[in-house]
Amino acid sequence: SKQYDSFEEMLKSSSTPILVDFYANWCGPCQLLIPVLEQLNEVFEGRWKVVKLDTDAYPEVASQYRVRALPTIVLFKDGKEVDRIEGLAPFDVLLEHFNPLL
């Protein structure tokens, strides 16, 4: 996989929208979100990229994007945040939510 100098560079250089899943290993709801995101990924394949970001490993990125609750998923287009959802949401809610944005 491609190496990036920074998180911002990765966001800006992507031609497709990027969904960033801010998570932590100790966070129970974060674990429950994994299969939901995998399901969404099957639907939106080719229309977005999903990137997982461990907030314990990259606390400075989490604070830069004002991530206060986990999980938080943030959709970026052209390096800019267009949408975010805090907390666990079910598949159908997320599907309906993101479909018009992609």
N, CA, C and O atoms as a GROMACS GRO file, in nm:
protein
  408
    1SER      N    1   0.083  -0.120   0.000
    1SER     CA    2   0.000   0.000   0.000
    1SER      C    3   0.087   0.125   0.000
    1SER      O    4   0.202   0.124   0.045
    2LYS      N    5   0.030   0.231  -0.051
    2LYS     CA    6   0.103   0.357  -0.069
    2LYS      C    7   0.135   0.420   0.066
    2LYS      O    8   0.054   0.415   0.159
    3GLN      N    9   0.252   0.479   0.077
    3GLN     CA   10   0.291   0.548   0.200
    3GLN      C   11   0.265   0.698   0.184
    3GLN      O   12   0.293   0.756   0.080
    4TYR      N   13   0.213   0.758   0.288
    4TYR     CA   14   0.186   0.902   0.286
    4TYR      C   15   0.265   0.970   0.396
    4TYR      O   16   0.287   0.912   0.503
    5ASP      N   17   0.308   1.092   0.370
    5ASP     CA   18   0.381   1.167   0.471
    5ASP      C   19   0.289   1.210   0.583
    5ASP      O   20   0.332   1.223   0.698
    6SER      N   21   0.164   1.232   0.551
    6SER     CA   22   0.070   1.277   0.653
    6SER      C   23  -0.071   1.231   0.619
    6SER      O   24  -0.102   1.193   0.507
    7PHE      N   25  -0.154   1.237   0.721
    7PHE     CA   26  -0.295   1.205   0.707
    7PHE      C   27  -0.360   1.300   0.606
    7PHE      O   28  -0.438   1.257   0.521
    8GLU      N   29  -0.327   1.429   0.615
    8GLU     CA   30  -0.384   1.530   0.524
    8GLU      C   31  -0.348   1.500   0.379
    8GLU      O   32  -0.431   1.512   0.289
    9GLU      N   33  -0.223   1.459   0.359
    9GLU     CA   34  -0.178   1.429   0.223
    9GLU      C   35  -0.261   1.314   0.164
    9GLU      O   36  -0.300   1.318   0.047
   10MET      N   37  -0.286   1.213   0.246
   10MET     CA   38  -0.367   1.100   0.201
   10MET      C   39  -0.507   1.147   0.163
   10MET      O   40  -0.561   1.107   0.060
   11LEU      N   41  -0.567   1.232   0.248
   11LEU     CA   42  -0.702   1.281   0.222
   11LEU      C   43  -0.707   1.363   0.093
   11LEU      O   44  -0.798   1.347   0.012
   12LYS      N   45  -0.610   1.452   0.077
   12LYS     CA   46  -0.609   1.542  -0.039
   12LYS      C   47  -0.579   1.471  -0.169
   12LYS      O   48  -0.627   1.511  -0.275
   13SER      N   49  -0.497   1.365  -0.162
   13SER     CA   50  -0.453   1.301  -0.285
   13SER      C   51  -0.552   1.196  -0.336
   13SER      O   52  -0.532   1.137  -0.442
   14SER      N   53  -0.658   1.172  -0.260
   14SER     CA   54  -0.754   1.070  -0.301
   14SER      C   55  -0.857   1.125  -0.398
   14SER      O   56  -0.917   1.230  -0.376
   15SER      N   57  -0.878   1.052  -0.508
   15SER     CA   58  -0.978   1.095  -0.605
   15SER      C   59  -1.119   1.052  -0.562
   15SER      O   60  -1.218   1.108  -0.609
   16THR      N   61  -1.126   0.954  -0.473
   16THR     CA   62  -1.257   0.913  -0.421
   16THR      C   63  -1.273   0.963  -0.277
   16THR      O   64  -1.173   0.985  -0.208
   17PRO      N   65  -1.398   0.980  -0.232
   17PRO     CA   66  -1.420   1.018  -0.092
   17PRO      C   67  -1.359   0.914   0.002
   17PRO      O   68  -1.351   0.795  -0.030
   18ILE      N   69  -1.317   0.961   0.117
   18ILE     CA   70  -1.259   0.871   0.219
   18ILE      C   71  -1.342   0.877   0.346
   18ILE      O   72  -1.370   0.985   0.399
   19LEU      N   73  -1.381   0.760   0.394
   19LEU     CA   74  -1.448   0.752   0.522
   19LEU      C   75  -1.344   0.710   0.626
   19LEU      O   76  -1.283   0.604   0.614
   20VAL      N   77  -1.324   0.795   0.725
   20VAL     CA   78  -1.227   0.763   0.829
   20VAL      C   79  -1.301   0.716   0.954
   20VAL      O   80  -1.386   0.786   1.008
   21ASP      N   81  -1.266   0.595   0.997
   21ASP     CA   82  -1.323   0.537   1.118
   21ASP      C   83  -1.224   0.561   1.232
   21ASP      O   84  -1.122   0.493   1.242
   22PHE      N   85  -1.256   0.658   1.317
   22PHE     CA   86  -1.173   0.684   1.436
   22PHE      C   87  -1.217   0.586   1.544
   22PHE      O   88  -1.332   0.587   1.588
   23TYR      N   89  -1.123   0.501   1.588
   23TYR     CA   90  -1.158   0.394   1.682
   23TYR      C   91  -1.047   0.376   1.785
   23TYR      O   92  -0.941   0.437   1.776
   24ALA      N   93  -1.075   0.291   1.883
   24ALA     CA   94  -0.972   0.245   1.976
   24ALA      C   95  -1.002   0.099   2.008
   24ALA      O   96  -1.117   0.057   2.008
   25ASN      N   97  -0.896   0.023   2.036
   25ASN     CA   98  -0.914  -0.120   2.061
   25ASN      C   99  -0.997  -0.150   2.185
   25ASN      O  100  -1.063  -0.254   2.192
   26TRP      N  101  -0.993  -0.060   2.284
   26TRP     CA  102  -1.066  -0.083   2.408
   26TRP      C  103  -1.214  -0.043   2.398
   26TRP      O  104  -1.292  -0.066   2.491
   27CYS      N  105  -1.252   0.016   2.286
   27CYS     CA  106  -1.388   0.070   2.269
   27CYS      C  107  -1.482  -0.036   2.216
   27CYS      O  108  -1.470  -0.079   2.100
   28GLY      N  109  -1.576  -0.080   2.300
   28GLY     CA  110  -1.672  -0.185   2.262
   28GLY      C  111  -1.756  -0.151   2.140
   28GLY      O  112  -1.762  -0.231   2.046
   29PRO      N  113  -1.822  -0.033   2.138
   29PRO     CA  114  -1.901   0.005   2.022
   29PRO      C  115  -1.819   0.010   1.892
   29PRO      O  116  -1.872  -0.016   1.784
   30CYS      N  117  -1.690   0.042   1.902
   30CYS     CA  118  -1.603   0.045   1.784
   30CYS      C  119  -1.594  -0.094   1.722
   30CYS      O  120  -1.594  -0.109   1.600
   31GLN      N  121  -1.585  -0.196   1.808
   31GLN     CA  122  -1.577  -0.334   1.760
   31GLN      C  123  -1.707  -0.373   1.690
   31GLN      O  124  -1.706  -0.446   1.590
   32LEU      N  125  -1.820  -0.324   1.743
   32LEU     CA  126  -1.950  -0.355   1.684
   32LEU      C  127  -1.970  -0.286   1.549
   32LEU      O  128  -2.048  -0.332   1.466
   33LEU      N  129  -1.899  -0.176   1.529
   33LEU     CA  130  -1.912  -0.101   1.404
   33LEU      C  131  -1.837  -0.170   1.288
   33LEU      O  132  -1.871  -0.148   1.172
   34ILE      N  133  -1.736  -0.252   1.321
   34ILE     CA  134  -1.654  -0.314   1.217
   34ILE      C  135  -1.737  -0.392   1.113
   34ILE      O  136  -1.722  -0.366   0.994
   35PRO      N  137  -1.824  -0.486   1.156
   35PRO     CA  138  -1.903  -0.559   1.054
   35PRO      C  139  -1.999  -0.469   0.977
   35PRO      O  140  -2.028  -0.495   0.860
   36VAL      N  141  -2.048  -0.363   1.042
   36VAL     CA  142  -2.138  -0.268   0.975
   36VAL      C  143  -2.063  -0.197   0.862
   36VAL      O  144  -2.115  -0.183   0.752
   37LEU      N  145  -1.942  -0.152   0.892
   37LEU     CA  146  -1.861  -0.084   0.789
   37LEU      C  147  -1.822  -0.181   0.677
   37LEU      O  148  -1.815  -0.141   0.560
   38GLU      N  149  -1.798  -0.306   0.712
   38GLU     CA  150  -1.765  -0.406   0.609
   38GLU      C  151  -1.883  -0.426   0.515
   38GLU      O  152  -1.866  -0.439   0.394
   39GLN      N  153  -2.003  -0.428   0.572
   39GLN     CA  154  -2.126  -0.440   0.493
   39GLN      C  155  -2.143  -0.318   0.402
   39GLN      O  156  -2.175  -0.333   0.284
   40LEU      N  157  -2.122  -0.199   0.456
   40LEU     CA  158  -2.133  -0.076   0.378
   40LEU      C  159  -2.030  -0.074   0.266
   40LEU      O  160  -2.058  -0.028   0.155
   41ASN      N  161  -1.913  -0.124   0.295
   41ASN     CA  162  -1.804  -0.127   0.198
   41ASN      C  163  -1.840  -0.210   0.076
   41ASN      O  164  -1.800  -0.179  -0.036
   42GLU      N  165  -1.917  -0.317   0.099
   42GLU     CA  166  -1.962  -0.401  -0.013
   42GLU      C  167  -2.057  -0.322  -0.103
   42GLU      O  168  -2.053  -0.336  -0.225
   43VAL      N  169  -2.142  -0.241  -0.042
   43VAL     CA  170  -2.240  -0.161  -0.117
   43VAL      C  171  -2.171  -0.048  -0.193
   43VAL      O  172  -2.200  -0.023  -0.310
   44PHE      N  173  -2.079   0.021  -0.125
   44PHE     CA  174  -2.018   0.142  -0.181
   44PHE      C  175  -1.882   0.116  -0.244
   44PHE      O  176  -1.805   0.210  -0.266
   45GLU      N  177  -1.850  -0.008  -0.273
   45GLU     CA  178  -1.721  -0.043  -0.330
   45GLU      C  179  -1.693   0.040  -0.456
   45GLU      O  180  -1.777   0.047  -0.546
   46GLY      N  181  -1.576   0.101  -0.460
   46GLY     CA  182  -1.542   0.185  -0.575
   46GLY      C  183  -1.589   0.328  -0.562
   46GLY      O  184  -1.542   0.417  -0.633
   47ARG      N  185  -1.683   0.351  -0.471
   47ARG     CA  186  -1.736   0.487  -0.453
   47ARG      C  187  -1.670   0.561  -0.336
   47ARG      O  188  -1.681   0.683  -0.325
   48TRP      N  189  -1.601   0.485  -0.251
   48TRP     CA  190  -1.530   0.546  -0.139
   48TRP      C  191  -1.417   0.455  -0.096
   48TRP      O  192  -1.407   0.341  -0.142
   49LYS      N  193  -1.332   0.507  -0.008
   49LYS     CA  194  -1.230   0.426   0.056
   49LYS      C  195  -1.253   0.438   0.206
   49LYS      O  196  -1.285   0.545   0.256
   50VAL      N  197  -1.237   0.328   0.277
   50VAL     CA  198  -1.251   0.331   0.422
   50VAL      C  199  -1.113   0.317   0.486
   50VAL      O  200  -1.037   0.226   0.454
   51VAL      N  201  -1.082   0.411   0.574
   51VAL     CA  202  -0.954   0.411   0.644
   51VAL      C  203  -0.982   0.406   0.794
   51VAL      O  204  -1.063   0.484   0.845
   52LYS      N  205  -0.914   0.314   0.864
   52LYS     CA  206  -0.931   0.306   1.009
   52LYS      C  207  -0.817   0.380   1.076
   52LYS      O  208  -0.701   0.365   1.038
   53LEU      N  209  -0.850   0.461   1.176
   53LEU     CA  210  -0.746   0.535   1.246
   53LEU      C  211  -0.756   0.510   1.396
   53LEU      O  212  -0.855   0.545   1.460
   54ASP      N  213  -0.652   0.448   1.451
   54ASP     CA  214  -0.646   0.417   1.593
   54ASP      C  215  -0.610   0.544   1.669
   54ASP      O  216  -0.499   0.596   1.658
   55THR      N  217  -0.706   0.594   1.747
   55THR     CA  218  -0.686   0.722   1.816
   55THR      C  219  -0.582   0.712   1.929
   55THR      O  220  -0.527   0.814   1.971
   56ASP      N  221  -0.555   0.591   1.976
   56ASP     CA  222  -0.448   0.574   2.076
   56ASP      C  223  -0.311   0.587   2.010
   56ASP      O  224  -0.216   0.638   2.071
   57ALA      N  225  -0.300   0.542   1.885
   57ALA     CA  226  -0.174   0.550   1.813
   57ALA      C  227  -0.151   0.690   1.755
   57ALA      O  228  -0.037   0.735   1.743
   58TYR      N  229  -0.261   0.759   1.720
   58TYR     CA  230  -0.251   0.892   1.658
   58TYR      C  231  -0.340   0.995   1.729
   58TYR      O  232  -0.432   1.050   1.669
   59PRO      N  233  -0.311   1.020   1.856
   59PRO     CA  234  -0.398   1.112   1.932
   59PRO      C  235  -0.398   1.254   1.874
   59PRO      O  236  -0.498   1.326   1.885
   60GLU      N  237  -0.287   1.294   1.812
   60GLU     CA  238  -0.280   1.431   1.759
   60GLU      C  239  -0.375   1.448   1.639
   60GLU      O  240  -0.432   1.556   1.619
   61VAL      N  241  -0.391   1.342   1.560
   61VAL     CA  242  -0.485   1.348   1.447
   61VAL      C  243  -0.628   1.354   1.500
   61VAL      O  244  -0.710   1.431   1.451
   62ALA      N  245  -0.657   1.272   1.600
   62ALA     CA  246  -0.790   1.271   1.660
   62ALA      C  247  -0.826   1.409   1.717
   62ALA      O  248  -0.939   1.455   1.699
   63SER      N  249  -0.732   1.473   1.783
   63SER     CA  250  -0.764   1.604   1.842
   63SER      C  251  -0.771   1.712   1.734
   63SER      O  252  -0.850   1.806   1.746
   64GLN      N  253  -0.689   1.700   1.631
   64GLN     CA  254  -0.695   1.796   1.520
   64GLN      C  255  -0.834   1.796   1.455
   64GLN      O  256  -0.883   1.902   1.415
   65TYR      N  257  -0.896   1.678   1.446
   65TYR     CA  258  -1.029   1.668   1.384
   65TYR      C  259  -1.140   1.668   1.489
   65TYR      O  260  -1.254   1.631   1.461
   66ARG      N  261  -1.105   1.710   1.610
   66ARG     CA  262  -1.203   1.727   1.719
   66ARG      C  263  -1.288   1.602   1.741
   66ARG      O  264  -1.410   1.609   1.753
   67VAL      N  265  -1.222   1.488   1.744
   67VAL     CA  266  -1.292   1.362   1.772
   67VAL      C  267  -1.304   1.349   1.924
   67VAL      O  268  -1.205   1.333   1.994
   68ARG      N  269  -1.428   1.356   1.974
   68ARG     CA  270  -1.450   1.353   2.119
   68ARG      C  271  -1.514   1.224   2.166
   68ARG      O  272  -1.501   1.187   2.283
   69ALA      N  273  -1.581   1.155   2.076
   69ALA     CA  274  -1.648   1.030   2.113
   69ALA      C  275  -1.600   0.921   2.018
   69ALA      O  276  -1.561   0.948   1.904
   70LEU      N  277  -1.602   0.797   2.066
   70LEU     CA  278  -1.566   0.684   1.981
   70LEU      C  279  -1.680   0.585   1.975
   70LEU      O  280  -1.746   0.563   2.077
   71PRO      N  281  -1.707   0.524   1.862
   71PRO     CA  282  -1.643   0.554   1.734
   71PRO      C  283  -1.698   0.686   1.674
   71PRO      O  284  -1.811   0.725   1.700
   72THR      N  285  -1.615   0.751   1.596
   72THR     CA  286  -1.660   0.862   1.513
   72THR      C  287  -1.618   0.831   1.370
   72THR      O  288  -1.503   0.798   1.344
   73ILE      N  289  -1.714   0.840   1.278
   73ILE     CA  290  -1.679   0.821   1.137
   73ILE      C  291  -1.697   0.952   1.065
   73ILE      O  292  -1.799   1.020   1.079
   74VAL      N  293  -1.595   0.988   0.987
   74VAL     CA  294  -1.593   1.118   0.920
   74VAL      C  295  -1.571   1.095   0.770
   74VAL      O  296  -1.479   1.024   0.730
   75LEU      N  297  -1.657   1.158   0.690
   75LEU     CA  298  -1.643   1.147   0.545
   75LEU      C  299  -1.571   1.269   0.491
   75LEU      O  300  -1.612   1.383   0.516
   76PHE      N  301  -1.464   1.245   0.417
   76PHE     CA  302  -1.387   1.353   0.355
   76PHE      C  303  -1.399   1.346   0.204
   76PHE      O  304  -1.393   1.238   0.145
   77LYS      N  305  -1.416   1.463   0.141
   77LYS     CA  306  -1.407   1.474  -0.005
   77LYS      C  307  -1.307   1.582  -0.037
   77LYS      O  308  -1.314   1.691   0.019
   78ASP      N  309  -1.214   1.552  -0.126
   78ASP     CA  310  -1.109   1.648  -0.164
   78ASP      C  311  -1.037   1.705  -0.042
   78ASP      O  312  -1.002   1.823  -0.039
   79GLY      N  313  -1.015   1.621   0.058
   79GLY     CA  314  -0.942   1.663   0.176
   79GLY      C  315  -1.024   1.740   0.278
   79GLY      O  316  -0.972   1.777   0.383
   80LYS      N  317  -1.152   1.766   0.248
   80LYS     CA  318  -1.235   1.842   0.340
   80LYS      C  319  -1.343   1.755   0.402
   80LYS      O  320  -1.399   1.667   0.336
   81GLU      N  321  -1.371   1.780   0.529
   81GLU     CA  322  -1.477   1.706   0.596
   81GLU      C  323  -1.613   1.747   0.541
   81GLU      O  324  -1.644   1.866   0.535
   82VAL      N  325  -1.693   1.650   0.500
   82VAL     CA  326  -1.829   1.682   0.454
   82VAL      C  327  -1.935   1.626   0.548
   82VAL      O  328  -2.051   1.669   0.544
   83ASP      N  329  -1.896   1.532   0.633
   83ASP     CA  330  -1.998   1.472   0.718
   83ASP      C  331  -1.933   1.392   0.830
   83ASP      O  332  -1.822   1.342   0.815
   84ARG      N  333  -2.002   1.382   0.943
   84ARG     CA  334  -1.954   1.295   1.051
   84ARG      C  335  -2.070   1.239   1.130
   84ARG      O  336  -2.175   1.301   1.144
   85ILE      N  337  -2.047   1.119   1.182
   85ILE     CA  338  -2.144   1.054   1.271
   85ILE      C  339  -2.068   1.006   1.393
   85ILE      O  340  -1.967   0.936   1.382
   86GLU      N  341  -2.118   1.044   1.510
   86GLU     CA  342  -2.056   0.999   1.635
   86GLU      C  343  -2.138   0.885   1.692
   86GLU      O  344  -2.261   0.887   1.691
   87GLY      N  345  -2.067   0.785   1.743
   87GLY     CA  346  -2.135   0.672   1.806
   87GLY      C  347  -2.172   0.565   1.705
   87GLY      O  348  -2.149   0.578   1.585
   88LEU      N  349  -2.230   0.459   1.757
   88LEU     CA  350  -2.266   0.343   1.677
   88LEU      C  351  -2.400   0.366   1.611
   88LEU      O  352  -2.496   0.406   1.677
   89ALA      N  353  -2.408   0.340   1.480
   89ALA     CA  354  -2.535   0.349   1.409
   89ALA      C  355  -2.554   0.222   1.329
   89ALA      O  356  -2.456   0.162   1.283
   90PRO      N  357  -2.680   0.178   1.311
   90PRO     CA  358  -2.704   0.055   1.237
   90PRO      C  359  -2.682   0.072   1.086
   90PRO      O  360  -2.682   0.183   1.034
   91PHE      N  361  -2.665  -0.041   1.019
   91PHE     CA  362  -2.636  -0.044   0.877
   91PHE      C  363  -2.734   0.038   0.793
   91PHE      O  364  -2.692   0.121   0.712
   92ASP      N  365  -2.864   0.016   0.813
   92ASP     CA  366  -2.963   0.083   0.726
   92ASP      C  367  -2.961   0.235   0.742
   92ASP      O  368  -2.982   0.309   0.646
   93VAL      N  369  -2.936   0.281   0.864
   93VAL     CA  370  -2.927   0.425   0.890
   93VAL      C  371  -2.806   0.484   0.816
   93VAL      O  372  -2.817   0.588   0.752
   94LEU      N  373  -2.692   0.416   0.827
   94LEU     CA  374  -2.570   0.464   0.762
   94LEU      C  375  -2.582   0.457   0.609
   94LEU      O  376  -2.534   0.546   0.539
   95LEU      N  377  -2.645   0.352   0.560
   95LEU     CA  378  -2.665   0.336   0.416
   95LEU      C  379  -2.744   0.455   0.360
   95LEU      O  380  -2.705   0.516   0.260
   96GLU      N  381  -2.855   0.485   0.424
   96GLU     CA  382  -2.943   0.595   0.383
   96GLU      C  383  -2.870   0.727   0.396
   96GLU      O  384  -2.888   0.817   0.313
   97HIS      N  385  -2.787   0.739   0.499
   97HIS     CA  386  -2.717   0.863   0.529
   97HIS      C  387  -2.609   0.893   0.424
   97HIS      O  388  -2.599   1.006   0.374
   98PHE      N  389  -2.527   0.792   0.392
   98PHE     CA  390  -2.412   0.816   0.304
   98PHE      C  391  -2.443   0.805   0.155
   98PHE      O  392  -2.372   0.864   0.073
   99ASN      N  393  -2.547   0.731   0.119
   99ASN     CA  394  -2.575   0.709  -0.022
   99ASN      C  395  -2.582   0.838  -0.104
   99ASN      O  396  -2.519   0.846  -0.210
  100PRO      N  397  -2.657   0.942  -0.059
  100PRO     CA  398  -2.662   1.064  -0.139
  100PRO      C  399  -2.530   1.144  -0.142
  100PRO      O  400  -2.512   1.231  -0.226
  101LEU      N  401  -2.440   1.114  -0.052
  101LEU     CA  402  -2.315   1.191  -0.041
  101LEU      C  403  -2.203   1.135  -0.131
  101LEU      O  404  -2.099   1.198  -0.150
  102LEU      N  405  -2.228   1.015  -0.184
  102LEU     CA  406  -2.120   0.949  -0.260
  102LEU      C  407  -2.150   0.950  -0.410
  102LEU      O  408  -2.071   0.899  -0.489
   0.00000   0.00000   0.00000
